[in-house]
Every structure is written in C-alpha cells, then in structure tokens.
XYZ file of C-alpha atoms in Angstrom:
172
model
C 0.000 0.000 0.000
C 2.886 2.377 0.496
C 5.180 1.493 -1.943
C 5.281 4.503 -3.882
C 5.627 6.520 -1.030
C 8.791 4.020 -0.464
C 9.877 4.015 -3.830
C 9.968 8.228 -3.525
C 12.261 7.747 0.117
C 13.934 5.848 -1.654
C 15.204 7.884 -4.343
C 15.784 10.449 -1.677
C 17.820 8.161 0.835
C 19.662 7.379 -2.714
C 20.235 10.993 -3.687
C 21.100 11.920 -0.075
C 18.966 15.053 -0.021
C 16.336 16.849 -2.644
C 16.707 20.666 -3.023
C 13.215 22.146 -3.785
C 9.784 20.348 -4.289
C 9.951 21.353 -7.861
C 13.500 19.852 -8.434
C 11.922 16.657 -6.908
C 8.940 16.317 -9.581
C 11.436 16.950 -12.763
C 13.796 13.916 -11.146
C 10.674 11.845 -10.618
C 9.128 12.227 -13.836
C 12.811 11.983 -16.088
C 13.268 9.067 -14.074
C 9.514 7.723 -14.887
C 10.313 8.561 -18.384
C 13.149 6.659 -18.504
C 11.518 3.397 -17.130
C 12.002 3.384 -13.635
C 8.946 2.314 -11.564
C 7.634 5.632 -10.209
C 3.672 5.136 -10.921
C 2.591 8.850 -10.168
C 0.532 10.088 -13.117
C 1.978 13.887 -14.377
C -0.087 16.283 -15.962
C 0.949 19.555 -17.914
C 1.384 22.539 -15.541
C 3.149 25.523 -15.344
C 6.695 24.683 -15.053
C 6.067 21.905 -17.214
C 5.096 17.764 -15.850
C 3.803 17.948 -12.389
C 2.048 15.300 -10.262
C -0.751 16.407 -7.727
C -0.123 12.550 -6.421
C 3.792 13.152 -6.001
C 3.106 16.352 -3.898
C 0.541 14.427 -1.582
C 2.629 11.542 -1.144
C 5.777 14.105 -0.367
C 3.795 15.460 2.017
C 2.208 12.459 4.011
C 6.785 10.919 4.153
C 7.198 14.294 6.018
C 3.889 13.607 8.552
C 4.831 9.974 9.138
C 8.232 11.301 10.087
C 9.948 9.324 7.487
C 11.335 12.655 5.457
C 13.331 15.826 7.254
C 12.015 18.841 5.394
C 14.352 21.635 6.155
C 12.656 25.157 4.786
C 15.083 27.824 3.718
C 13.989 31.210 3.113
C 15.114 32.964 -0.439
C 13.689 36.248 -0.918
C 10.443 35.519 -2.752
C 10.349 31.888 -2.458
C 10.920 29.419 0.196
C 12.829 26.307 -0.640
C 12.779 22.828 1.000
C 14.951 20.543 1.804
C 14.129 16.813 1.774
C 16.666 13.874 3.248
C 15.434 10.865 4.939
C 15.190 10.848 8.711
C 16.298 7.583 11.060
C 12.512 6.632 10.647
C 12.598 6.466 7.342
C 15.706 4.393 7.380
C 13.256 1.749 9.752
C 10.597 2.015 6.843
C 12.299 1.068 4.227
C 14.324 -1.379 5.749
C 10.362 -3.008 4.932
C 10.705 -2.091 1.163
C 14.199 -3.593 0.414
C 14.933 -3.320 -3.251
C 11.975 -1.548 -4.343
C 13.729 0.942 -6.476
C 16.515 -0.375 -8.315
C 19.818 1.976 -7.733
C 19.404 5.173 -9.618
C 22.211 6.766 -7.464
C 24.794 7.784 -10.551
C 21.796 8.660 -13.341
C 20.157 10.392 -9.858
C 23.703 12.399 -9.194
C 23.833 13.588 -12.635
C 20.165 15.089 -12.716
C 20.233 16.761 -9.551
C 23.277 18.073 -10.858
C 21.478 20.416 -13.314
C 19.469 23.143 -11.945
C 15.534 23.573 -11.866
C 15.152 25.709 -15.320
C 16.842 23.298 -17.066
C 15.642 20.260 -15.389
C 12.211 22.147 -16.719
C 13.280 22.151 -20.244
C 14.353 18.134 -20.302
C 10.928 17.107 -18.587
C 9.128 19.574 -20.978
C 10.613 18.199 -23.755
C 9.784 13.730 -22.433
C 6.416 15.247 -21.996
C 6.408 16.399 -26.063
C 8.563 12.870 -26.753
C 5.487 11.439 -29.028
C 6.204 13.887 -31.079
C 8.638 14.751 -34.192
C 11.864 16.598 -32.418
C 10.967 19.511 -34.419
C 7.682 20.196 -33.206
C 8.553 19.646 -29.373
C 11.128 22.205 -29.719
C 7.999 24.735 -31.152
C 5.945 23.368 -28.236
C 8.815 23.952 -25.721
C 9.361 27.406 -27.162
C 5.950 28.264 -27.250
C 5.644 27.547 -23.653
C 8.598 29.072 -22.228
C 9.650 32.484 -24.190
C 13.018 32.563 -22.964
C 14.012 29.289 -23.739
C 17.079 29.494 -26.771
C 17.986 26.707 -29.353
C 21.003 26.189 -27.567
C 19.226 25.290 -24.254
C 17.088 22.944 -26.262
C 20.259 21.516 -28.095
C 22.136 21.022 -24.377
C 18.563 19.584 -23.326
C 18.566 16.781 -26.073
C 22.053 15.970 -25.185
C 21.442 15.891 -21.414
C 18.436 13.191 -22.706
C 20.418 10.976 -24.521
C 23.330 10.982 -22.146
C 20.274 10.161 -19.119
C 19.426 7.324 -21.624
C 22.960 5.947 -21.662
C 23.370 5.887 -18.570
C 19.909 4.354 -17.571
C 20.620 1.382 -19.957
C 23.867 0.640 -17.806
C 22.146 0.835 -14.978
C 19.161 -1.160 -16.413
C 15.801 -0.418 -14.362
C 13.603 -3.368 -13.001
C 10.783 -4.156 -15.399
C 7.993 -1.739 -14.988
C-alpha cells in the first residue's frame, strides 16, 4: 500500500537530499520517463510535468516522520529541503529493493538546476512527437528558452538514456 511513497524515500535516501519540491517532480518524472517504476501520473502545468499525487505523497513521508524537510527562506520563495530521517531508514528497511539503484543517473540530474531540469521534462512530456515540433511546443511555452538550451537539453536526454541502460531499471 505504500510502496510509492517508499519508492519516492527511496530515491531520496539514494540521492542523499532533494533541493526544492519542484527539483523533486522533474527527477521523478525523467526518471519515470526513462523506465524506472515511479507510478505517479503527471499532468501539464506551469513549469512543465507535475504530479498532484507526487506532492501528496511528499507530504504524508514528512507527517509519518519518514522525510526531514528543512525550509530555507530565499527572498520571494521558500525552498525545502528533503533527506530521509532515522525513521525512514526503519521504513524502508520493509521495502528492500523496491527501487533499483538510480544513485549515478540520480547524481547527474540533480546536478542540473531547476530551469533546465524544466526544459528536459518539458521536452519527455512532447517525446510522441517529431523533435521539431517539441522544440515549437517547448518554445511556445517558455519564451526565454534558446535553441542552444534545447540543443544542451537533447544531449542531457540521450546521455540520461545511456546511462539508464547501464544501470538497467527493473521491469515496470
């Protein structure tokens, strides 16, 4: 019953700590995108795939005491913190193995920042698509977006995809 809210601790424990609630639904979905066994459903929103489900379920780990949420203030915008807390270490010592180790592919998305994190998620949203009309839909969507983010956001795809097939997900 709560192993998506595992599989999400999970991928935290594995990361070590999650910068930003938004950072955590672009890793979720690029990782759900690239096979891994997240189940949240995403739906088009205003920085691009979100998941009302994701949020919830981020939300409950932090009342069941499983996630720390540290909140740091930045001007205009608060950002949290997520890492997993010693009882979230006891709760998924129930779910062993129920997200296969995304820690390198992991390291190298929360490498990039938010925007561009955006821009790759935006563009696995458009992947049905023809490459040259998810780059209109992408720039239609986000003004400021340049060719050469796109063309760094392709890359950053196929290197996730190399990467994922070395790591090779569970079946989903």
């Amino acid at each position: 019953m709560l192993e998506d809210h595992a599989k999400i601790a999970s991928l935290i424990h594995q990361a070590g700590e999650i910068s930003g609630s938004k950072k955590l639904q672009k890793v979720v979905y690029i990782l759900q995108k690239l096979g891994y066994p997240f189940d949240q459903i995403f739906h088009f929103h205003f920085y691009g795939p979100y998941s009302e489900e994701l949020s919830v379920q981020l939300e409950e780990l932090c009342d069941f005491g499983f996630l720390i949420e540290n909140r740091e203030d930045k001007g205009e915008e608060e950002k949290c913190h997520y890492r997993l807390s010693e009882a979230g270490e006891g709760f998924l010592s129930h779910y062993q193995n129920i997200l296969p180790s995304v820690r390198s592919l992991t390291q190298k998305v929360m490498d990039q920042n938010t925007w561009f994190l955006e821009r790759v998620a935006i563009l696995l949203y458009f992947d049905y698509l023809p490459r040259n009309e998810a780059v209109k839909k992408v720039e239609s969507i986000e003004k400021r977006t340049i060719q050469e983010d796109l063309e760094r956001a392709f890359s950053f795809i196929d290197e996730l995809r190399v990467l994922q097939s070395i790591e090779q997900p569970m079946p989903h």
